[in-house]
Coordinates of C-alpha atoms and ligand atoms in Angstrom, one line a residue:
M1 CA -39.8 65.0 54.5
T2 CA -40.3 64.6 50.7
E3 CA -37.4 63.7 48.6
A4 CA -36.1 66.5 46.3
V5 CA -37.2 66.0 42.6
K6 CA -34.1 65.3 40.5
T7 CA -33.6 67.1 37.2
L8 CA -32.4 64.4 34.8
A9 CA -31.0 64.6 31.3
P10 CA -32.9 62.0 29.1
V11 CA -32.4 58.4 29.2
M12 CA -31.2 57.2 25.7
C13 CA -33.2 54.2 25.0
V14 CA -31.7 51.8 22.2
V15 CA -33.4 49.5 19.9
G16 CA -32.0 47.9 16.9
A17 CA -33.5 44.5 15.9
R18 CA -36.9 42.9 16.2
P19 CA -36.6 41.3 19.6
N20 CA -35.7 44.7 21.2
F21 CA -39.0 46.3 20.3
M22 CA -41.2 44.4 22.7
K23 CA -38.8 44.9 25.5
M24 CA -38.4 48.6 25.1
A25 CA -42.2 49.6 24.5
P26 CA -43.1 48.8 28.4
I27 CA -40.0 50.5 29.5
L28 CA -40.8 53.6 27.6
R29 CA -44.3 53.6 29.2
A30 CA -42.9 53.1 32.7
L31 CA -40.5 55.9 32.4
A32 CA -43.2 58.3 31.3
S33 CA -45.6 57.1 34.1
H34 CA -42.9 57.0 36.7
E35 CA -43.6 59.8 39.5
P36 CA -41.9 62.1 38.5
P37 CA -41.6 61.1 34.8
I38 CA -38.1 60.2 33.7
P39 CA -37.4 61.9 30.3
A40 CA -36.4 59.5 27.6
L41 CA -35.3 59.5 24.0
L42 CA -35.7 56.7 21.5
L43 CA -32.7 55.7 19.3
H44 CA -33.2 53.1 16.4
T45 CA -30.1 51.9 15.0
G46 CA -31.9 50.6 11.9
Q47 CA -30.3 47.1 12.2
H48 CA -33.8 45.9 11.3
Y49 CA -35.4 48.2 8.9
D50 CA -38.2 46.7 6.8
T51 CA -42.1 46.8 7.5
D52 CA -42.2 43.2 8.5
M53 CA -39.2 43.2 10.8
S54 CA -39.6 46.8 12.3
K55 CA -42.2 49.2 11.2
K56 CA -45.3 47.1 11.8
L57 CA -44.0 46.1 15.3
F58 CA -43.6 49.7 16.2
V59 CA -47.4 50.2 15.5
D60 CA -48.5 47.1 17.2
L61 CA -46.5 47.7 20.4
G62 CA -47.6 51.4 20.5
L63 CA -43.9 52.6 20.3
P64 CA -43.4 56.1 19.4
Q65 CA -41.5 57.0 16.3
P66 CA -37.8 57.1 17.1
D67 CA -36.3 60.4 17.9
I68 CA -33.1 59.3 16.1
N69 CA -32.7 56.5 13.4
L70 CA -29.1 55.6 12.7
E71 CA -30.2 53.5 9.4
V72 CA -27.4 51.1 9.6
G73 CA -29.2 48.3 7.7
S74 CA -27.8 44.9 7.1
G75 CA -24.2 43.7 6.8
S76 CA -21.7 41.2 8.3
H77 CA -21.5 41.3 12.2
A78 CA -18.4 43.4 11.9
V79 CA -19.8 45.7 9.5
Q80 CA -23.0 46.2 11.4
T81 CA -21.5 46.5 14.7
A82 CA -18.9 49.1 13.5
E83 CA -21.4 51.1 11.5
V84 CA -23.7 51.4 14.7
M85 CA -20.5 52.6 16.6
K86 CA -19.5 55.1 14.1
R87 CA -23.0 56.6 13.8
F88 CA -23.8 56.4 17.5
E89 CA -20.8 58.3 18.8
P90 CA -21.6 61.8 17.4
T91 CA -25.3 61.2 18.4
L92 CA -24.2 60.6 21.9
D93 CA -22.1 63.9 21.9
E94 CA -25.0 65.7 20.7
Y95 CA -27.7 64.6 23.1
K96 CA -25.7 64.2 26.2
P97 CA -28.1 61.7 27.9
S98 CA -28.1 60.7 31.6
C99 CA -27.5 57.1 30.6
V100 CA -27.9 54.8 27.7
L101 CA -30.4 51.9 28.3
V102 CA -29.9 48.8 26.1
V103 CA -32.0 45.6 26.0
G104 CA -31.2 42.2 25.0
D105 CA -28.2 40.8 23.0
V106 CA -28.3 42.0 19.4
N107 CA -25.2 43.7 17.7
S108 CA -26.8 47.1 18.5
T109 CA -26.8 46.4 22.1
L110 CA -23.1 45.6 22.2
A111 CA -22.2 48.5 19.8
C112 CA -23.9 51.1 21.7
T113 CA -22.7 49.9 25.1
L114 CA -19.1 50.0 23.9
V115 CA -19.3 53.6 22.6
A116 CA -21.1 54.9 25.7
V117 CA -18.7 53.3 28.4
K118 CA -15.8 54.8 26.5
K119 CA -17.2 58.0 26.6
G120 CA -18.1 57.8 30.3
V121 CA -21.9 57.6 29.8
P122 CA -23.4 55.2 32.2
V123 CA -25.1 52.2 30.6
A124 CA -28.0 50.1 32.0
H125 CA -28.6 46.6 30.4
V126 CA -31.9 45.1 30.6
E127 CA -32.1 41.3 30.3
A128 CA -28.5 41.0 31.9
G129 CA -26.8 37.7 32.9
L130 CA -28.5 35.3 30.5
R131 CA -26.1 32.8 29.3
S132 CA -26.2 29.8 26.9
Y133 CA -22.6 29.1 27.4
D134 CA -22.3 28.5 23.7
R135 CA -19.8 31.0 22.3
K136 CA -20.7 30.1 18.8
M137 CA -23.8 32.2 19.1
P138 CA -23.2 35.8 18.2
E139 CA -25.7 36.9 20.8
E140 CA -23.6 35.0 23.7
I141 CA -20.7 37.2 22.7
N142 CA -22.8 40.4 22.8
R143 CA -24.4 39.3 26.3
L144 CA -20.9 38.5 27.8
L145 CA -19.2 41.8 26.7
T146 CA -22.2 43.9 27.4
D147 CA -22.4 42.9 30.9
Q148 CA -18.8 43.2 31.7
V149 CA -18.8 46.8 30.9
A150 CA -22.4 48.1 31.7
D151 CA -22.9 49.8 34.9
R152 CA -26.5 48.7 36.0
L153 CA -27.7 45.3 35.1
Y154 CA -31.4 44.3 35.3
T155 CA -32.1 40.6 35.3
T156 CA -35.1 38.6 34.3
E157 CA -34.4 35.4 36.5
R158 CA -32.5 34.8 39.6
S159 CA -30.0 32.5 38.0
A160 CA -28.6 35.2 35.9
A161 CA -27.0 36.9 39.0
D162 CA -25.1 33.6 39.4
N163 CA -23.8 33.8 35.9
L164 CA -22.7 37.4 36.5
A165 CA -21.0 36.5 39.8
R166 CA -19.1 33.7 38.1
E167 CA -17.7 36.4 35.6
G168 CA -16.4 38.5 38.5
I169 CA -19.3 41.0 38.2
D170 CA -20.1 43.0 41.5
L171 CA -23.5 42.0 42.5
A172 CA -24.2 45.5 43.7
R173 CA -24.5 46.4 40.1
V174 CA -27.4 44.0 39.6
C175 CA -31.0 44.4 40.1
F176 CA -33.6 41.5 39.7
A177 CA -36.4 43.4 38.0
G178 CA -38.3 40.6 36.2
N179 CA -38.9 40.2 32.5
V180 CA -40.1 43.2 30.4
M181 CA -40.9 40.9 27.6
I182 CA -43.9 39.6 29.6
D183 CA -45.0 43.1 30.2
S184 CA -45.7 43.3 26.6
V185 CA -47.5 39.8 26.5
E186 CA -49.7 41.0 29.1
A187 CA -50.4 44.4 27.8
S188 CA -51.4 42.8 24.5
R189 CA -53.3 39.8 25.5
A190 CA -56.7 41.5 24.9
H191 CA -55.7 42.8 21.4
A192 CA -54.1 39.6 19.9
R193 CA -55.2 39.0 16.4
P194 CA -57.0 35.6 16.1
A195 CA -55.0 33.1 14.1
A196 CA -57.8 32.6 11.5
Q197 CA -57.9 36.2 10.8
T198 CA -54.2 36.3 10.2
L199 CA -54.3 33.4 7.7
R200 CA -57.2 35.2 6.0
D201 CA -55.1 38.4 5.7
H202 CA -52.6 36.3 3.7
S203 CA -55.2 34.7 1.5
L204 CA -54.7 31.4 3.1
D205 CA -57.3 29.0 4.3
P206 CA -58.3 29.6 7.8
A207 CA -59.3 25.9 8.2
L208 CA -55.8 25.1 8.8
V209 CA -56.0 26.7 12.2
A210 CA -59.8 25.7 12.9
A211 CA -58.6 22.8 15.2
R212 CA -55.1 22.1 16.5
Y213 CA -52.2 23.5 14.9
G214 CA -48.5 24.2 15.7
V215 CA -46.5 27.4 15.2
V216 CA -43.0 27.5 13.8
T217 CA -40.2 30.1 13.8
L218 CA -36.5 29.4 12.7
H219 CA -33.8 31.9 12.1
R220 CA -30.6 31.0 14.0
P221 CA -27.6 30.9 11.7
S222 CA -26.5 27.5 13.2
N223 CA -30.0 26.0 12.1
V224 CA -30.7 27.7 8.7
D225 CA -27.3 28.6 7.2
D226 CA -26.1 25.0 6.5
P227 CA -28.0 23.3 3.7
Q228 CA -27.9 19.8 5.3
T229 CA -29.2 21.2 8.7
L230 CA -31.9 23.2 7.2
K231 CA -33.1 20.3 5.1
H232 CA -33.0 18.0 8.1
L233 CA -35.2 20.5 10.0
L234 CA -37.5 21.1 7.1
D235 CA -37.9 17.3 6.7
L236 CA -38.8 16.9 10.3
L237 CA -41.4 19.8 10.1
A238 CA -42.7 17.9 7.1
K239 CA -43.3 15.0 9.2
V240 CA -44.9 16.7 12.1
S241 CA -47.2 18.4 9.8
R242 CA -48.8 15.2 8.8
D243 CA -50.3 15.0 12.2
L244 CA -50.6 18.7 13.0
P245 CA -50.9 21.5 10.7
L246 CA -48.2 24.2 11.0
V247 CA -48.0 27.9 10.6
F248 CA -44.5 28.9 9.7
A249 CA -43.7 32.7 10.3
M250 CA -40.5 32.8 8.2
H251 CA -37.6 35.1 8.9
P252 CA -36.1 36.7 5.8
R253 CA -32.6 34.8 6.4
T254 CA -34.6 31.5 6.4
R255 CA -36.6 32.4 3.5
S256 CA -33.7 33.3 1.5
N257 CA -31.7 30.1 2.3
I258 CA -34.6 27.9 1.5
E259 CA -34.6 29.5 -2.0
R260 CA -30.8 29.3 -2.3
F261 CA -30.6 25.7 -1.4
G262 CA -33.6 24.8 -3.5
L263 CA -35.6 23.4 -0.6
Q264 CA -39.0 25.0 -1.6
A265 CA -40.6 21.8 -2.3
V266 CA -40.1 20.1 1.2
L267 CA -43.0 21.6 2.9
D268 CA -46.6 20.7 1.7
P269 CA -48.4 24.1 1.3
A270 CA -51.8 22.2 2.3
R271 CA -50.1 21.3 5.7
V272 CA -47.8 24.2 6.3
A273 CA -48.9 27.8 6.0
V274 CA -45.8 29.9 5.2
L275 CA -46.2 33.5 6.3
P276 CA -43.8 36.4 6.2
P277 CA -42.4 37.6 9.7
Q278 CA -45.4 38.6 11.7
G279 CA -46.7 41.5 13.6
Y280 CA -46.5 41.4 17.4
L281 CA -50.4 41.1 17.8
E282 CA -50.4 38.4 14.9
M283 CA -47.7 36.4 16.6
Q284 CA -49.4 36.6 20.1
G285 CA -52.7 35.5 18.4
L286 CA -51.0 32.6 16.6
M287 CA -49.1 31.4 19.7
G288 CA -52.0 31.8 22.1
G289 CA -54.3 29.5 20.0
A290 CA -51.5 27.0 19.2
T291 CA -51.2 23.5 20.6
L292 CA -47.4 23.7 20.4
V293 CA -44.6 25.9 19.2
L294 CA -41.5 24.7 17.5
T295 CA -38.7 27.5 17.6
D296 CA -35.1 28.5 17.9
S297 CA -36.0 32.0 19.2
G298 CA -35.0 33.2 22.6
G299 CA -38.1 35.5 23.1
L300 CA -40.6 32.8 22.0
Q301 CA -39.2 30.4 24.7
E302 CA -40.4 33.1 27.3
E303 CA -43.6 34.1 25.8
T304 CA -44.8 30.5 25.4
T305 CA -43.9 30.0 29.1
A306 CA -46.1 33.1 29.9
L307 CA -49.0 31.8 27.6
G308 CA -48.9 28.3 29.0
V309 CA -48.2 26.7 25.6
P310 CA -45.7 23.8 25.3
C311 CA -42.6 25.0 23.4
L312 CA -40.0 22.5 21.8
T313 CA -36.8 24.5 21.2
L314 CA -34.7 23.4 18.1
R315 CA -31.5 24.3 20.0
E316 CA -29.0 22.3 22.1
N317 CA -28.9 24.9 24.8
T318 CA -30.9 28.0 26.1
E319 CA -29.9 31.1 27.8
R320 CA -33.4 31.0 29.4
P321 CA -33.2 28.0 31.6
I322 CA -36.1 28.9 33.7
T323 CA -38.3 28.4 30.9
V324 CA -37.3 24.7 30.9
E325 CA -37.2 24.3 34.7
Q326 CA -40.4 26.2 35.5
G327 CA -42.1 26.9 32.1
T328 CA -43.4 25.0 29.3
N329 CA -40.1 24.7 27.3
T330 CA -38.2 21.5 26.3
L331 CA -34.8 21.6 24.6
I332 CA -34.7 19.2 21.6
G333 CA -31.7 20.3 19.6
L334 CA -31.7 18.6 16.1
D335 CA -32.7 15.2 17.5
G336 CA -35.7 14.0 15.1
A337 CA -36.7 11.3 17.3
A338 CA -36.9 13.5 20.4
L339 CA -38.8 16.1 18.3
L340 CA -41.4 13.6 17.1
A341 CA -41.7 11.9 20.5
G342 CA -42.1 15.5 22.1
V343 CA -44.9 16.3 19.6
A344 CA -46.7 13.1 20.1
E345 CA -46.6 13.7 23.9
I346 CA -48.2 17.1 23.5
L347 CA -50.7 15.9 21.0
A348 CA -51.7 13.1 23.7
G349 CA -52.4 16.0 26.0
K350 CA -49.3 15.3 28.2
G351 CA -47.5 18.4 27.3
K352 CA -45.7 20.5 29.9
Q353 CA -48.2 22.8 31.8
G354 CA -45.5 25.0 33.6
R355 CA -45.9 27.9 35.8
V356 CA -45.1 31.5 35.4
P357 CA -41.7 32.5 37.0
E358 CA -41.2 35.0 39.7
F359 CA -41.6 38.7 38.4
W360 CA -42.9 37.7 35.0
D361 CA -46.0 39.5 36.1
G362 CA -46.4 42.5 33.6
H363 CA -44.7 45.0 36.0
A364 CA -41.0 44.4 35.3
A365 CA -40.6 47.8 33.6
E366 CA -42.1 49.7 36.5
R367 CA -39.5 48.0 38.7
I368 CA -36.7 49.2 36.4
A369 CA -38.0 52.7 36.1
A370 CA -38.1 52.8 39.9
D371 CA -34.5 51.7 40.4
L372 CA -33.3 53.8 37.4
Y373 CA -34.6 56.9 39.1
Q374 CA -32.8 56.1 42.4
W375 CA -29.5 55.3 40.4
L376 CA -29.3 58.1 38.0
T377 CA -27.3 61.1 38.8
P378 CA -29.1 64.4 38.4
L379 CA -27.9 67.4 36.3
S380 CA -26.0 69.9 38.4
A381 CA -28.1 72.9 39.1
Ligands
LIG401 C1 -30.8 39.5 14.7 C2 -30.3 39.2 16.0 C3 -30.9 38.1 16.7 C4 -32.4 38.1 16.7 C5 -32.9 38.4 15.2 C6 -34.4 38.4 15.2 C7 -27.8 39.8 16.2 C8 -26.4 39.2 16.3 N1 -28.8 39.0 15.9 O1 -30.4 38.3 13.7 O2 -30.3 38.0 18.0 O3 -32.9 37.0 17.3 O4 -32.2 39.4 14.7 O5 -34.8 38.7 14.0 O6 -28.0 41.1 16.4 N2 -33.2 41.4 7.0 C9 -34.3 41.9 6.3 N3 -35.0 42.9 6.8 C10 -34.8 43.4 7.9 C11 -33.7 42.9 8.7 C12 -32.9 41.9 8.1 O7 -34.7 41.5 5.1 O8 -35.5 44.3 8.4 C13 -32.4 40.3 6.4 C14 -31.0 40.8 6.2 O9 -30.7 41.5 5.0 C15 -30.1 39.5 6.5 C16 -31.1 38.8 7.5 O10 -32.3 39.3 7.2 O11 -29.9 38.9 5.2 C17 -30.6 38.7 8.8 O12 -30.8 40.0 9.4 P1 -29.7 40.3 10.5 O13 -30.0 41.7 11.3 O14 -28.3 40.3 10.1 O15 -29.5 39.1 11.7 P2 -30.8 38.3 12.3 O16 -30.5 36.9 11.8 O17 -32.1 38.8 11.9

């Protein structure tokens, strides 16, 4: 006997900031290609809004134009979160989705979750259960609170369920689906833009990436908002760059702080190519060809593991421990000696090889769509 086809109200898929886009693109595709298709709406809160941080990524990832854009823009955490909440509430009333699907840990993730649960709209959280156990990170607060109140929790690694269980969350709410971020890595492998081309696009000398090079990103407030810490990190990058040329894709927060603190002269432009935030395909090409990646990003720790590129993470902790245990990631923190030793080891060919974790196989979004279809309540006839 075949199962009756459910009639569903659309799933409202929320994105807000850069790291959400690569997670949502495969989910939207999987909802559309599910049999039967699961209707979806794409809502952009507008937390990230400019071409570099948002629009170009939409194009690269094949994301459709958002059905709704709340255009909240920048602000303090309180202002940004509150503004998303205020603007999201009437939208939810208007569209009456079957559920709200949020990804990751940005302010928009928590804001939309809070509004939806209080209105009795079910919430599904993709990338649930990751914990750095560092409550100074705004993202950690967003993760903890979102998981407490969301109804369906999709995890990327098995340790996430242990974290959730410790917080008293019923594991019946949890589904181990794998990592949607890696779905995007796999989908774009063939289209990644070569690093030399990216440098040429910015009128920089492609010779810098002709042999070995490293890729750098930095944007965590704990690393870039304090002048001493930022100077310390830039000094270290300057040292590394004497042995290995670097390509630094610079977040707007970092760029403006470097200017504010007068640190423009620390990096030698002949050894460090500074680029604006990169498109998705450019970043995949830069990382794919790199000898190593230096970063404080969560996403890059995962992507380098999938690409098999050694990653030195400039943070004391990670909410993605599997990248250290199984992948290519090493936590360095702010320890200069450890960083230089880590770089030397990689340059000597002794970097971590790693292996790709379970369900980081390019099919996580399909598993989510299949589970979501079972879980969603149909519209009453
Ligand atoms: C946010 C996320 C973080 C994510 C990061 C990736 C939260 C709590 N943090 O941090 O998890 O890793 O995005 O980028 O949600 N700006 C622009 N253009 C934009 C967006 C921002 O110039 O399109 C500027 C803002 O004016 C601000 C700075 O960049 O000065 C920081 O942006 P913001 O969204 O506040 O936080 P992120 O540090 O980007």
